Short mmCIF file of C-alpha atoms and ligand atoms in Angstrom, two decimals:
data_model
loop_
_atom_site.label_atom_id
_atom_site.label_comp_id
_atom_site.label_asym_id
_atom_site.label_seq_id
_atom_site.Cartn_x
_atom_site.Cartn_y
_atom_site.Cartn_z
CA MET A 292 -15.17 -64.59 -42.93
CA LYS A 293 -16.77 -66.15 -39.82
CA ARG A 294 -16.16 -69.46 -37.59
CA ASN A 295 -18.26 -71.01 -35.22
CA VAL A 296 -16.70 -73.04 -32.23
CA SER A 297 -19.54 -76.13 -33.35
CA VAL A 298 -18.52 -76.07 -36.36
CA LEU A 299 -14.91 -76.35 -35.72
CA LEU A 300 -16.06 -78.65 -33.37
CA GLY A 301 -18.00 -80.47 -35.45
CA THR A 302 -14.79 -80.94 -37.33
CA VAL A 303 -13.02 -81.46 -34.40
CA MET A 304 -13.96 -84.98 -35.41
CA LEU A 305 -12.12 -84.95 -38.72
CA SER A 306 -14.03 -82.82 -40.42
CA LEU A 307 -12.62 -79.40 -39.40
CA VAL A 308 -9.54 -79.81 -40.96
CA LEU A 309 -10.28 -77.73 -43.67
CA LEU A 310 -13.45 -75.95 -43.08
CA GLN A 311 -11.83 -73.12 -41.35
CA THR A 312 -9.39 -70.42 -42.38
CA PRO A 313 -6.28 -69.67 -41.19
CA GLN A 314 -6.31 -66.44 -39.23
CA THR A 315 -3.56 -64.55 -36.70
CA VAL A 316 -5.24 -64.99 -33.21
CA GLN A 317 -2.47 -64.59 -30.93
CA GLY A 318 -0.93 -61.17 -32.12
CA ASP A 319 -4.41 -59.49 -31.82
CA ARG A 320 -5.47 -60.56 -28.43
CA LEU A 321 -4.56 -60.10 -24.51
CA GLN A 322 -3.62 -62.85 -23.32
CA PRO A 323 -3.88 -63.47 -19.09
CA LYS A 324 -1.24 -63.90 -16.69
CA GLY A 325 0.45 -66.65 -16.38
CA TYR A 326 -1.30 -68.10 -19.76
CA ARG A 327 2.04 -69.49 -21.32
CA GLU A 328 2.21 -71.67 -18.05
CA THR A 329 -0.94 -72.69 -17.88
CA VAL A 330 -0.62 -74.15 -21.77
CA GLU A 331 1.97 -75.64 -21.02
CA LYS A 332 0.30 -77.36 -18.09
CA LEU A 333 -2.63 -78.34 -21.06
CA GLN A 334 -0.12 -80.00 -23.22
CA LYS A 335 0.73 -82.88 -20.39
CA PHE A 336 -3.27 -82.82 -19.93
CA TYR A 337 -4.34 -83.02 -23.63
CA VAL A 338 -2.74 -86.59 -23.93
CA GLN A 339 -3.89 -88.00 -20.61
CA PHE A 340 -7.34 -87.11 -22.09
CA GLU A 341 -6.77 -88.56 -25.64
CA ASP A 342 -5.43 -91.84 -23.56
CA LYS A 343 -9.13 -91.98 -21.81
CA VAL A 344 -11.14 -91.14 -24.03
CA SER A 345 -9.00 -93.44 -26.93
CA ARG A 346 -9.26 -96.49 -24.58
CA GLU A 347 -13.38 -95.97 -24.22
CA PHE A 348 -13.86 -95.29 -27.78
CA ARG A 349 -11.96 -98.53 -28.54
CA ARG A 350 -14.59 -100.45 -25.96
CA TRP A 351 -16.75 -98.72 -27.66
CA LYS A 352 -16.37 -100.04 -31.16
CA GLU A 353 -15.79 -103.23 -29.72
CA ASP A 354 -18.56 -104.16 -27.51
CA GLY A 355 -21.10 -102.11 -29.61
CA THR A 356 -22.38 -100.27 -26.63
CA MET A 357 -20.81 -96.83 -25.18
CA SER A 358 -20.19 -97.63 -21.54
CA GLN A 359 -21.36 -95.32 -18.77
CA HIS A 360 -17.98 -93.62 -18.49
CA PHE A 361 -17.63 -92.50 -22.23
CA ARG A 362 -21.21 -91.21 -22.05
CA GLN A 363 -20.04 -89.04 -19.16
CA LEU A 364 -16.73 -88.19 -20.45
CA ILE A 365 -19.29 -87.09 -23.46
CA HIS A 366 -21.63 -85.21 -21.71
CA ALA A 367 -19.05 -83.61 -19.59
CA SER A 368 -17.33 -82.07 -23.10
CA ALA A 369 -20.81 -80.84 -24.45
CA ILE A 370 -20.34 -77.67 -25.33
CA ASN A 371 -22.98 -75.07 -24.44
CA LYS A 372 -25.61 -74.81 -26.99
CA ASN A 373 -24.96 -70.88 -26.90
CA GLU A 374 -21.33 -71.32 -28.33
CA ARG A 375 -22.12 -73.38 -31.25
CA ALA A 376 -22.67 -70.34 -33.20
CA GLN A 377 -19.87 -68.01 -31.89
CA GLU A 378 -17.04 -67.48 -33.71
CA ILE A 379 -13.95 -68.94 -31.88
CA ARG A 380 -11.88 -65.83 -31.79
CA GLU A 381 -14.39 -64.32 -29.50
CA LEU A 382 -14.99 -66.80 -27.18
CA PRO A 383 -13.47 -66.32 -23.70
CA THR A 384 -9.47 -67.28 -23.54
CA ALA A 385 -10.92 -69.64 -20.92
CA ARG A 386 -12.46 -71.70 -23.15
CA GLU A 387 -9.47 -72.31 -25.51
CA GLY A 388 -8.01 -75.10 -23.34
CA PRO A 389 -11.14 -76.93 -23.13
CA LEU A 390 -12.34 -76.41 -26.59
CA CYS A 391 -8.46 -77.74 -27.57
CA THR A 392 -9.03 -81.15 -24.93
CA ILE A 393 -12.23 -81.68 -26.72
CA CYS A 394 -10.80 -81.78 -29.95
CA ARG A 395 -8.10 -83.56 -28.73
CA GLY A 396 -9.65 -86.18 -27.04
CA PHE A 397 -12.44 -87.05 -29.50
CA GLY A 398 -10.62 -85.90 -33.02
CA GLY A 399 -7.64 -87.85 -31.69
CA SER A 400 -10.07 -91.12 -31.43
CA VAL A 401 -12.08 -90.79 -34.70
CA LEU A 402 -7.98 -90.52 -36.55
CA GLU A 403 -6.94 -93.42 -34.92
CA PHE A 404 -10.20 -95.29 -36.42
CA ARG A 405 -9.60 -94.57 -39.74
CA ARG A 406 -6.28 -95.41 -39.54
CA GLU A 407 -6.92 -99.18 -38.22
CA GLY A 408 -8.90 -99.53 -41.10
CA ALA A 409 -12.46 -97.96 -40.49
CA SER A 410 -14.21 -97.52 -43.90
CA ARG A 411 -16.27 -94.02 -44.62
CA GLU A 412 -19.43 -95.13 -43.21
CA GLU A 413 -18.05 -96.22 -40.06
CA VAL A 414 -16.57 -92.95 -39.49
CA PHE A 415 -19.29 -91.29 -40.86
CA ASN A 416 -21.96 -93.00 -38.38
CA THR A 417 -19.58 -92.31 -35.77
CA THR A 418 -18.77 -88.69 -36.08
CA VAL A 419 -22.45 -87.66 -36.51
CA GLU A 420 -23.13 -89.85 -33.06
CA LEU A 421 -19.94 -88.01 -31.57
CA CYS A 422 -20.83 -84.24 -33.42
CA THR A 423 -24.28 -84.99 -32.02
CA MET A 424 -23.81 -85.80 -28.49
CA LEU A 425 -20.96 -83.58 -27.65
CA ASN A 426 -23.86 -80.95 -29.01
CA LEU A 427 -21.87 -79.43 -31.57
CA GLN A 428 -25.22 -78.81 -33.70
CA GLU A 429 -28.37 -80.37 -33.92
CA GLU A 430 -28.28 -83.98 -35.64
CA SER A 431 -29.26 -82.61 -39.04
CA ILE A 432 -26.62 -80.33 -38.91
CA CYS A 433 -23.79 -82.34 -37.97
CA ARG A 434 -24.62 -84.68 -40.52
CA GLY A 435 -24.97 -82.09 -43.24
CA LEU A 436 -21.80 -80.67 -42.10
CA ILE A 437 -19.88 -84.18 -42.01
CA GLU A 438 -21.41 -85.40 -45.23
CA LEU A 439 -20.34 -82.31 -47.20
CA ASN A 440 -16.48 -82.87 -45.64
CA ILE A 441 -15.58 -86.18 -44.83
CA ASP A 442 -14.37 -87.35 -48.60
CA THR A 443 -12.02 -84.36 -48.04
CA ILE A 444 -11.00 -85.03 -44.87
CA LEU A 445 -10.45 -88.35 -45.19
CA TYR A 446 -8.49 -88.01 -48.31
CA ILE A 447 -5.84 -85.86 -46.06
CA VAL A 448 -5.46 -88.09 -43.17
CA ASP A 449 -5.17 -90.94 -45.49
CA ASN A 450 -2.50 -88.94 -47.41
CA ARG A 451 -1.15 -87.57 -44.33
CA PRO A 452 0.20 -90.66 -42.65
CA ASP A 453 2.21 -88.48 -40.04
CA LEU A 454 -1.07 -85.99 -39.39
CA THR A 455 -1.25 -85.67 -35.21
CA SER A 456 -4.80 -84.84 -33.97
CA ALA A 457 -2.47 -82.29 -31.91
CA SER A 458 -2.01 -80.94 -35.58
CA LEU A 459 -5.16 -81.15 -36.80
CA CYS A 460 -6.50 -79.64 -34.09
CA ALA A 461 -3.96 -76.68 -34.07
CA VAL A 462 -4.75 -75.84 -37.17
CA VAL A 463 -8.81 -75.99 -37.05
CA PHE A 464 -8.33 -73.57 -33.46
CA GLN A 465 -5.80 -71.38 -34.39
CA SER A 466 -5.75 -70.81 -30.51
CA GLY A 467 -2.86 -70.50 -28.39
CA ALA A 468 -4.13 -73.33 -26.05
CA CYS A 469 -3.70 -75.93 -29.26
CA VAL A 470 0.06 -75.34 -29.75
CA LEU A 471 0.88 -75.81 -33.24
CA ASP A 472 4.49 -77.36 -33.21
CA ASP A 473 4.75 -79.29 -36.14
CA PRO A 474 7.36 -78.39 -38.70
CA SER A 475 5.17 -78.98 -41.44
CA PHE A 476 2.70 -75.90 -41.10
CA THR A 477 5.55 -74.11 -38.87
CA GLU A 478 8.25 -73.48 -41.50
CA TRP A 479 7.68 -70.06 -42.81
CA GLU A 480 8.56 -66.64 -42.43
CA VAL A 481 7.72 -63.43 -42.97
CA ASP A 482 9.63 -59.91 -43.29
CA VAL A 483 8.49 -57.26 -41.18
CA ASP A 484 10.05 -53.99 -40.79
CA PRO A 485 12.33 -54.11 -37.38
CA ASN A 486 11.61 -50.30 -37.71
CA GLY A 487 8.46 -49.95 -38.21
CA THR A 488 5.80 -48.26 -35.36
CA PRO A 489 3.42 -50.89 -33.83
CA VAL A 490 -0.34 -49.96 -34.00
CA THR A 491 -0.86 -49.96 -30.34
CA ALA A 492 -4.50 -47.57 -30.78
CA SER A 493 -7.45 -47.00 -33.92
CA LYS A 494 -6.69 -44.20 -36.01
CA THR A 495 -8.32 -40.60 -35.26
CA GLY A 496 -9.83 -38.80 -37.50
CA THR A 497 -9.69 -38.86 -41.81
CA ALA A 498 -6.40 -37.49 -43.44
CA GLN A 499 -7.21 -35.25 -45.95
CA ARG A 500 -7.56 -35.71 -49.26
CA GLY A 501 -4.77 -34.98 -52.46
CA PRO A 502 -5.38 -33.96 -55.32
CA ASN A 503 -3.80 -37.60 -57.07
CA ASP A 504 -5.48 -39.67 -54.07
CA LEU A 505 -7.91 -42.07 -55.13
CA LYS A 506 -11.05 -42.97 -53.66
CA ILE A 507 -11.60 -46.69 -52.67
CA VAL A 508 -14.96 -48.06 -51.47
CA GLN A 509 -14.88 -51.33 -50.58
CA ILE A 510 -17.67 -53.86 -50.20
CA THR A 511 -17.51 -56.95 -48.34
CA ASP A 512 -19.18 -60.21 -46.51
CA LEU A 513 -22.33 -59.41 -48.00
CA HIS A 514 -23.14 -62.85 -46.80
CA PHE A 515 -26.40 -63.01 -49.24
CA ASP A 516 -29.01 -65.56 -47.64
CA PRO A 517 -31.44 -66.48 -50.86
CA ASN A 518 -33.40 -68.70 -47.63
CA TYR A 519 -33.31 -65.68 -45.31
CA ARG A 520 -37.30 -64.27 -44.29
CA THR A 521 -38.71 -61.79 -42.31
CA GLY A 522 -40.42 -62.91 -39.61
CA TYR A 523 -38.50 -66.49 -39.21
CA ASN A 524 -36.55 -67.73 -36.12
CA ALA A 525 -33.41 -65.58 -35.44
CA GLU A 526 -32.64 -67.64 -32.59
CA CYS A 527 -32.42 -71.14 -34.21
CA GLY A 528 -29.33 -72.07 -32.75
CA ALA A 529 -27.47 -72.79 -36.13
CA PRO A 530 -24.63 -70.89 -37.85
CA ALA A 531 -27.20 -69.17 -39.33
CA CYS A 532 -30.81 -68.53 -38.97
CA CYS A 533 -33.47 -66.44 -40.26
CA ARG A 534 -34.01 -68.87 -42.68
CA GLU A 535 -37.31 -70.28 -44.25
CA SER A 536 -36.84 -74.25 -43.12
CA GLN A 537 -36.53 -72.89 -39.50
CA GLY A 538 -39.72 -71.57 -39.40
CA VAL A 539 -41.66 -68.30 -37.74
CA PRO A 540 -41.02 -68.88 -33.80
CA ASP A 541 -43.89 -68.67 -31.04
CA ASP A 542 -42.75 -65.39 -29.82
CA ALA A 543 -42.60 -62.58 -32.24
CA GLU A 544 -39.32 -61.25 -30.96
CA ALA A 545 -37.65 -63.93 -31.99
CA GLY A 546 -38.89 -63.13 -35.72
CA ALA A 547 -36.38 -61.92 -38.33
CA GLY A 548 -36.33 -58.17 -39.22
CA HIS A 549 -37.00 -56.73 -42.65
CA TRP A 550 -33.71 -55.81 -43.61
CA GLY A 551 -31.44 -58.09 -41.56
CA ASP A 552 -31.28 -58.78 -38.37
CA TYR A 553 -28.43 -58.34 -35.75
CA ARG A 554 -28.66 -62.29 -34.16
CA ASN A 555 -27.45 -64.86 -36.18
CA CYS A 556 -28.46 -64.16 -39.53
CA ASP A 557 -27.13 -63.32 -42.80
CA THR A 558 -28.27 -60.62 -45.26
CA PRO A 559 -31.21 -60.67 -47.21
CA TRP A 560 -31.47 -59.76 -50.74
CA ASN A 561 -33.38 -56.24 -50.67
CA ALA A 562 -30.60 -55.20 -47.88
CA VAL A 563 -27.30 -56.50 -50.37
CA GLU A 564 -29.23 -54.59 -53.41
CA ASP A 565 -30.08 -51.02 -51.17
CA LEU A 566 -26.48 -51.55 -50.04
CA ILE A 567 -24.95 -51.13 -53.57
CA ASP A 568 -27.50 -48.63 -54.37
CA ARG A 569 -26.58 -46.55 -51.52
CA VAL A 570 -22.80 -47.18 -52.25
CA ALA A 571 -23.52 -45.98 -55.76
CA GLU A 572 -25.59 -42.75 -54.93
CA GLU A 573 -23.36 -41.87 -52.27
CA HIS A 574 -20.33 -42.24 -53.42
CA SER A 575 -20.75 -41.76 -57.26
CA ASP A 576 -17.02 -40.17 -57.30
CA ALA A 577 -15.22 -43.39 -56.39
CA ASP A 578 -12.84 -44.65 -58.65
CA ILE A 579 -12.66 -47.82 -57.51
CA VAL A 580 -14.76 -50.24 -56.05
CA TYR A 581 -13.05 -53.23 -54.03
CA HIS A 582 -15.41 -56.29 -53.25
CA THR A 583 -13.82 -58.52 -51.90
CA GLY A 584 -15.69 -61.77 -51.29
CA ASP A 585 -18.09 -64.00 -48.59
CA ILE A 586 -20.83 -63.75 -51.18
CA ILE A 587 -22.29 -66.91 -49.90
CA ASP A 588 -24.66 -67.27 -46.48
CA HIS A 589 -23.10 -69.48 -43.31
CA GLY A 590 -25.66 -72.25 -44.24
CA ILE A 591 -22.57 -74.35 -44.31
CA TRP A 592 -24.05 -77.45 -43.84
CA GLU A 593 -26.39 -77.49 -47.00
CA THR A 594 -24.23 -75.48 -49.61
CA SER A 595 -23.74 -76.92 -53.45
CA ILE A 596 -22.47 -75.72 -56.53
CA GLY A 597 -25.46 -74.61 -58.24
CA TYR A 598 -26.95 -72.94 -55.15
CA ASN A 599 -23.29 -71.07 -54.65
CA VAL A 600 -23.65 -70.28 -58.75
CA ARG A 601 -26.77 -68.57 -58.30
CA SER A 602 -26.00 -66.22 -55.51
CA ILE A 603 -22.49 -65.37 -57.12
CA ASN A 604 -24.02 -64.39 -60.39
CA ARG A 605 -26.81 -62.65 -58.33
CA VAL A 606 -24.44 -60.51 -56.49
CA ILE A 607 -22.13 -60.11 -59.74
CA GLY A 608 -24.90 -58.95 -61.65
CA LYS A 609 -25.99 -56.39 -59.12
CA LEU A 610 -22.40 -54.78 -59.14
CA ARG A 611 -22.24 -55.43 -62.78
CA ASP A 612 -25.44 -53.13 -63.39
CA THR A 613 -24.76 -50.69 -60.54
CA PHE A 614 -21.05 -50.18 -61.29
CA PRO A 615 -21.07 -50.50 -65.43
CA GLU A 616 -18.11 -47.79 -65.48
CA THR A 617 -16.65 -47.96 -62.29
CA PRO A 618 -13.67 -50.57 -62.13
CA VAL A 619 -15.21 -53.45 -59.22
CA TYR A 620 -12.20 -55.37 -58.02
CA ASN A 621 -13.31 -58.79 -57.17
CA ILE A 622 -11.63 -61.32 -54.73
CA LEU A 623 -12.92 -64.99 -53.81
CA GLY A 624 -13.90 -65.33 -49.55
CA ASN A 625 -13.73 -68.77 -47.94
CA HIS A 626 -17.76 -68.82 -48.10
CA GLU A 627 -17.49 -68.90 -52.40
CA ALA A 628 -16.04 -72.80 -52.44
CA HIS A 629 -18.37 -75.85 -51.70
CA PRO A 630 -17.65 -77.23 -49.52
CA THR A 631 -17.17 -74.04 -47.58
CA ASN A 632 -13.70 -73.34 -47.17
CA VAL A 633 -12.12 -75.99 -49.37
CA TYR A 634 -10.00 -74.69 -51.84
CA GLU A 635 -8.32 -76.67 -54.60
CA LEU A 636 -5.52 -75.15 -56.27
CA GLY A 637 -4.29 -78.31 -58.82
CA GLU A 638 -2.20 -80.46 -56.22
CA VAL A 639 -4.91 -82.44 -56.19
CA SER A 640 -5.97 -85.14 -59.32
CA ARG A 641 -9.37 -85.69 -58.29
CA PRO A 642 -12.04 -84.40 -60.57
CA ASP A 643 -14.78 -84.03 -57.55
CA PHE A 644 -12.56 -82.15 -55.09
CA SER A 645 -12.14 -79.39 -58.20
CA THR A 646 -12.74 -76.02 -57.11
CA ASN A 647 -12.36 -75.06 -61.21
CA TRP A 648 -15.98 -74.54 -61.94
CA LEU A 649 -14.84 -71.34 -59.00
CA TYR A 650 -12.58 -69.90 -60.63
CA HIS A 651 -14.02 -70.36 -64.34
CA LEU A 652 -16.93 -68.73 -63.19
CA SER A 653 -14.97 -65.50 -61.74
CA ALA A 654 -13.18 -65.69 -64.58
CA ASP A 655 -16.15 -65.00 -66.41
CA LEU A 656 -18.30 -62.86 -64.10
CA TRP A 657 -15.12 -60.59 -63.49
CA SER A 658 -13.94 -60.21 -66.94
CA HIS A 659 -16.43 -56.82 -66.76
CA TRP A 660 -13.87 -54.74 -65.46
CA LEU A 661 -10.76 -56.77 -65.84
CA PRO A 662 -7.64 -56.39 -68.50
CA ARG A 663 -7.53 -59.97 -70.63
CA ALA A 664 -4.34 -60.86 -69.33
CA ALA A 665 -6.17 -61.62 -65.64
CA ASP A 666 -8.09 -64.33 -67.42
CA GLN A 667 -5.33 -67.06 -66.91
CA THR A 668 -4.27 -67.16 -63.66
CA ILE A 669 -8.24 -66.28 -62.73
CA ARG A 670 -8.78 -69.85 -64.28
CA LEU A 671 -5.83 -71.05 -62.50
CA GLY A 672 -6.64 -70.27 -59.08
CA GLY A 673 -8.72 -67.59 -58.49
CA TYR A 674 -6.25 -64.91 -58.85
CA TYR A 675 -5.01 -61.92 -60.35
C1 NAG B 739 -24.64 -96.57 -39.99
O1 NAG B 739 -26.20 -95.84 -39.65
C2 NAG B 739 -26.84 -96.41 -40.91
C3 NAG B 739 -28.11 -95.87 -40.49
O2 NAG B 739 -28.45 -95.52 -38.79
C4 NAG B 739 -27.09 -97.57 -40.59
O3 NAG B 739 -28.15 -98.52 -41.45
C5 NAG B 739 -26.10 -98.21 -41.28
O4 NAG B 739 -25.60 -99.77 -40.92
C6 NAG B 739 -24.09 -98.03 -40.25
N1 NAG B 739 -23.18 -98.55 -40.90
C7 NAG B 739 -22.41 -98.63 -40.01
C8 NAG B 739 -21.18 -99.29 -41.05
O5 NAG B 739 -22.34 -98.98 -38.67
#
């Protein structure tokens, strides 16, 4: 489960409401002194910036050409190329405000543009241009991402007339600097034991295994990339590198490793296979295997249903061959869906948005290890 800035921003434009996965960010990171005050000041700044961008954006659409001032605004907002592939939660806190500003400013203008009647094609062309100029990704990736997500995003925007750029960006970024105060998102509660002990440090040591304890192996986030090629460019600046289409770099140092690569690359098949074989060998006494999803790679600008089906079949097939007798309990990750992150739970009656292909595929593939009763809910929403 990985979320990168460019992707986020690419969406900024509208695209990303659904590209990202909700996750708590505030709770697990320290905030610098005066953070709250800074964020309060930022709120006013966002509104001013949004107005400024909006004026220039309108002029652009009326005149057909970008003013020098608008170009400067875009240029000043453009993200650093090395931020493209980074996960948003790993960026320095100091970047949260600027990124939210860009989202509010440009995302807000595109939102208005649509509300005032812009067609799909107009929104598409405009967001591709902004995505590219803001350096969120290179043009082909901007195009792919926006093409895959635009219909879902437009559907949401069109059906939620009260959705604001503030809520949109807050949901996308999940950062403290992008405040979410829309009650339709914030009115929910979790009961937490007030007498519980807070976790303040990493666990030390390993608990002794008792005679009634189960041994469970968890496999997660395999992110198998069928396009991975040894020696191909591991420093490509896209959300996933080391892929066949990205070519062999001039500098051999930038070439992808045989078993994978610690740079921005996903997992080659030989590593997936080896990992699963090693689990079976080293943990032949495991009672249960949990496989918690994210089989699909980060080529989020060019997934398709057929592509995802092939990767899922291959990985679950390998698990079935390796663990025919040990129960393997699978769940879905945010990357199994096409487009990435976009799950439909039977509330939207648009066949082109349906995730049923994935629920039915999962029900068929997981059934090897599950009681028949689980089938019904998996076909309904991918859970059991
Ligand atoms: C969108 O861009 C394409 C390709 O550049 C162009 O042919 C088309 O006319 C544009 N459409 C609109 C509505 O601007």
